[in-house]
XYZ file of C-alpha atoms in Angstrom:
292
model
C -37.529 5.606 15.289
C -34.291 4.850 13.453
C -33.434 1.193 12.906
C -30.176 -0.366 14.090
C -28.954 -0.371 10.494
C -29.692 3.344 10.069
C -27.867 4.126 13.312
C -24.913 1.995 12.224
C -24.727 3.832 8.901
C -24.732 7.164 10.723
C -21.823 5.998 12.904
C -19.805 4.843 9.890
C -20.604 8.017 7.957
C -19.299 10.210 10.785
C -16.247 8.017 11.324
C -15.330 8.035 7.660
C -15.785 11.785 7.223
C -13.740 12.582 10.335
C -11.045 9.890 10.310
C -10.351 9.384 6.607
C -11.715 12.660 5.270
C -10.320 15.160 7.792
C -7.621 13.169 9.561
C -9.334 13.601 12.938
C -8.031 10.576 14.837
C -9.858 11.508 18.051
C -13.056 10.174 16.497
C -11.628 6.667 17.039
C -12.075 7.100 20.797
C -15.669 8.206 20.290
C -16.929 5.682 17.739
C -14.730 2.580 17.938
C -14.678 -0.309 20.405
C -11.644 -0.911 22.604
C -10.823 -4.055 20.615
C -11.073 -2.161 17.294
C -9.117 -3.681 14.371
C -8.360 -1.866 11.110
C -6.984 -3.962 8.246
C -5.996 -2.921 4.709
C -3.549 -4.843 2.473
C -1.215 -1.881 1.957
C -0.631 -1.355 5.694
C -1.561 -4.662 7.286
C -3.758 -5.148 10.388
C -3.602 -2.723 13.328
C -5.163 -3.763 16.622
C -6.480 -1.320 19.173
C -7.397 2.359 19.106
C -3.855 3.575 19.671
C -2.498 1.594 16.718
C -5.315 2.784 14.444
C -4.656 6.419 15.314
C -0.910 6.016 14.897
C -1.354 4.472 11.439
C -3.223 7.483 10.074
C -0.983 10.028 11.816
C 2.092 8.460 10.202
C 0.324 8.269 6.840
C -0.579 11.964 6.979
C 2.892 12.924 8.166
C 4.200 11.569 4.863
C 1.167 12.603 2.767
C -0.108 15.800 4.460
C -3.009 16.290 2.044
C -4.146 12.655 1.996
C -7.920 12.434 2.104
C -10.629 9.954 1.196
C -14.279 10.468 0.340
C -17.415 8.400 -0.218
C -17.722 7.472 -3.874
C -20.485 6.407 -6.236
C -22.606 4.215 -3.956
C -24.526 4.933 -0.733
C -23.630 3.001 2.399
C -25.262 -0.425 2.571
C -26.191 -1.936 5.946
C -27.238 -5.490 6.787
C -27.270 -6.914 10.290
C -24.131 -5.768 12.110
C -22.334 -4.842 8.881
C -21.990 -1.622 6.887
C -20.297 -1.561 3.475
C -18.987 1.564 1.759
C -17.167 2.497 -1.440
C -14.577 5.308 -1.408
C -11.929 7.128 -3.422
C -9.041 9.409 -2.541
C -5.321 9.956 -2.305
C -2.661 12.615 -1.930
C 0.910 13.720 -2.624
C 4.088 12.688 -0.826
C 5.437 16.034 0.376
C 6.277 14.994 3.931
C 8.667 12.633 5.673
C 10.086 9.349 4.382
C 7.549 6.533 4.630
C 7.959 2.782 5.002
C 4.552 1.637 6.289
C 3.819 -0.232 3.063
C 3.350 -3.841 2.029
C 6.167 -3.573 -0.529
C 9.146 -1.204 -0.592
C 9.405 2.220 0.993
C 9.742 5.895 0.204
C 13.176 6.310 1.772
C 13.476 10.015 0.943
C 11.196 12.829 2.100
C 9.121 14.965 -0.262
C 9.403 12.832 -3.399
C 6.401 14.594 -4.942
C 4.866 11.269 -5.951
C 1.086 11.230 -6.087
C -1.187 8.308 -5.330
C -4.915 8.088 -6.028
C -7.026 4.956 -5.686
C -10.409 3.633 -4.667
C -11.595 0.766 -2.518
C -14.361 -0.957 -0.612
C -14.586 -1.374 3.160
C -16.726 -3.596 5.402
C -17.374 -2.319 8.929
C -18.604 -4.526 11.776
C -20.486 -2.806 14.609
C -21.555 -4.026 18.040
C -23.693 -1.937 20.388
C -23.203 1.135 18.212
C -19.401 0.907 18.139
C -17.132 -0.062 15.240
C -15.410 -3.346 16.074
C -13.444 -3.811 12.880
C -12.791 -2.121 9.552
C -11.607 -4.462 6.808
C -11.020 -3.123 3.321
C -9.464 -3.600 -0.090
C -7.770 -0.502 -1.465
C -6.225 -1.257 -4.870
C -2.870 -1.724 -3.168
C -1.191 -2.824 -6.411
C -2.347 0.324 -8.214
C -1.155 2.538 -5.365
C 2.249 0.852 -5.164
C 2.687 1.171 -8.938
C 1.925 4.893 -8.745
C 4.576 5.269 -6.046
C 7.106 3.447 -8.220
C 7.484 0.579 -5.748
C 6.025 -2.098 -8.030
C 6.701 -2.418 -11.744
C 3.886 -1.244 -14.053
C 2.265 -3.638 -16.568
C 4.478 -4.850 -19.415
C 4.461 -2.625 -22.530
C 1.396 -3.294 -24.645
C -0.382 -5.026 -21.758
C -2.628 -2.166 -20.733
C -5.493 -3.124 -18.467
C -8.859 -2.630 -20.172
C -11.795 -1.195 -18.231
C -14.863 -3.395 -18.718
C -17.583 -1.413 -17.023
C -20.116 1.340 -17.501
C -18.928 4.017 -15.104
C -21.687 5.815 -13.145
C -24.159 4.660 -15.811
C -22.913 7.476 -18.039
C -20.605 5.723 -20.490
C -22.404 3.385 -22.935
C -21.108 -0.153 -23.422
C -19.476 0.633 -26.759
C -17.411 3.300 -24.974
C -16.352 1.449 -21.852
C -14.965 -1.588 -23.668
C -12.284 0.660 -25.164
C -11.301 2.445 -21.959
C -7.786 1.955 -20.653
C -5.742 3.696 -17.991
C -2.983 5.979 -19.245
C -1.392 7.604 -16.204
C 1.175 9.538 -18.235
C -1.470 12.001 -19.379
C -2.552 13.046 -15.876
C -0.719 16.358 -16.165
C -2.400 17.355 -19.431
C -5.864 16.417 -18.219
C -5.225 18.278 -14.992
C -4.196 21.391 -16.966
C -7.535 21.244 -18.735
C -9.451 20.849 -15.490
C -7.552 23.683 -13.798
C -8.182 26.021 -16.710
C -11.908 25.426 -16.931
C -12.199 26.009 -13.193
C -10.577 29.461 -13.348
C -12.707 32.350 -12.186
C -12.505 35.961 -13.266
C -10.900 36.991 -9.969
C -8.149 34.407 -10.388
C -9.455 32.027 -7.730
C -10.155 28.348 -8.259
C -13.527 26.669 -7.905
C -12.003 23.444 -6.656
C -8.855 22.411 -4.843
C -5.613 21.112 -6.345
C -6.243 17.842 -4.554
C -9.638 17.419 -6.192
C -8.211 18.329 -9.592
C -5.659 15.564 -9.289
C -8.183 12.991 -8.130
C -10.631 13.827 -10.886
C -7.848 13.767 -13.466
C -6.930 10.216 -12.497
C -10.555 9.124 -12.389
C -11.163 10.647 -15.803
C -8.202 8.784 -17.239
C -9.254 5.470 -15.782
C -12.777 5.670 -17.132
C -12.540 7.703 -20.313
C -9.144 8.461 -21.761
C -7.191 6.277 -24.184
C -9.599 4.367 -26.400
C -8.179 1.240 -28.034
C -9.606 -1.622 -30.031
C -8.952 -5.198 -28.930
C -5.958 -5.387 -31.295
C -4.427 -2.229 -29.822
C -5.353 0.233 -32.559
C -6.450 3.741 -31.625
C -10.120 4.509 -31.985
C -12.810 6.720 -30.479
C -16.482 6.310 -29.594
C -19.041 6.564 -32.365
C -20.220 10.129 -32.913
C -17.374 11.783 -30.999
C -15.097 14.379 -32.547
C -11.423 14.240 -31.651
C -10.408 17.797 -30.765
C -6.653 17.923 -31.270
C -5.930 21.425 -30.015
C -5.994 22.083 -26.295
C -7.574 25.487 -26.906
C -10.347 23.810 -28.864
C -11.103 21.501 -25.957
C -11.180 24.408 -23.571
C -13.545 26.449 -25.742
C -15.970 23.558 -26.099
C -15.999 22.824 -22.380
C -16.674 26.462 -21.556
C -19.393 26.647 -24.193
C -21.044 23.555 -22.788
C -20.869 24.640 -19.170
C -22.242 28.120 -19.845
C -24.708 27.253 -22.595
C -26.106 23.943 -21.386
C -25.820 24.280 -17.613
C -25.887 28.091 -17.264
C -22.771 27.956 -15.113
C -19.533 29.823 -15.709
C -17.431 27.499 -13.618
C -18.081 23.868 -14.070
C -18.324 22.027 -10.788
C -18.922 24.517 -8.011
C -22.506 23.366 -7.535
C -21.658 19.730 -6.861
C -20.112 17.875 -3.933
C -16.767 16.144 -4.403
C -17.855 12.664 -5.460
C -19.934 14.096 -8.308
C -16.995 15.859 -9.947
C -15.567 12.884 -11.816
C -18.984 11.778 -13.141
C -19.627 15.364 -14.240
C -16.391 15.558 -16.211
C -17.009 12.153 -17.757
C -20.562 13.176 -18.583
C -19.598 16.352 -20.383
C -16.763 14.699 -22.299
C -18.335 11.410 -23.283
C -22.022 12.109 -23.536
C -22.460 15.738 -24.537
C -24.100 14.798 -27.842
C -26.856 12.990 -25.952
C -27.991 16.007 -23.934
C -29.035 18.298 -26.788
C -25.575 19.735 -27.390
C -24.132 19.929 -30.874
C -20.739 18.557 -29.922
C -19.154 15.571 -28.263
C -15.431 15.132 -27.799
C -12.769 13.190 -25.989
C -9.725 14.706 -24.360
C -6.729 14.295 -26.607
């Protein structure tokens, strides 16, 4: 027989997949208590089922492709609480939007993209979600939308972590976020996902999300004094065509796959890209490279 914690995790899993993943607001009526409260810094608290549904409907009216997915860690349950980690985002192609902690998008269809991750704590009573309280990198999201100034020049934020257990310590201490190269990384990801019939093995939305995640955890190595560097043992492939050839060689030769990520579910895509870029030399391949 399933424990209360297992049942609670199943409720949260369904809620998250339907509400945040698919935009199905009707799941609120099924899985949430009448006194349900949803609270994120970027939007502020919303009380009641109607307010929770309205929040997401307005969000998706401005960002039609907005979607969020479980990321990196499994759900953790203790007592009446379930904790989950997630990642996602979308592009502003809809109506003007002002449901933000700072500023507003006062024109429709600005084309601005926002991708971020966060952590949420759910409280459940009698199998229903009572509240959903999360932290969603609001500052990062607002900076991407141009509503908050980015860091001062030369004050890039270092990434001090080993992402997914794939990037060794000597790599991760040099990682910084360089959002200006999203387009170039995305071009690489789109190209290696091309199939012979012209179709794509993953969606534009996923390409964008993985591009941002790749940048945050891999791209732009710097020493502590700001000088460019690269991980020990990695070649720096300067030509885009050279990068593409090596990725294709790796995916076909090492993994026996023509297209790179079709076998994996969404949250494994970023780790897979990071793995093949940062750690290829450690899995019996003769090359390792970083995207330049």
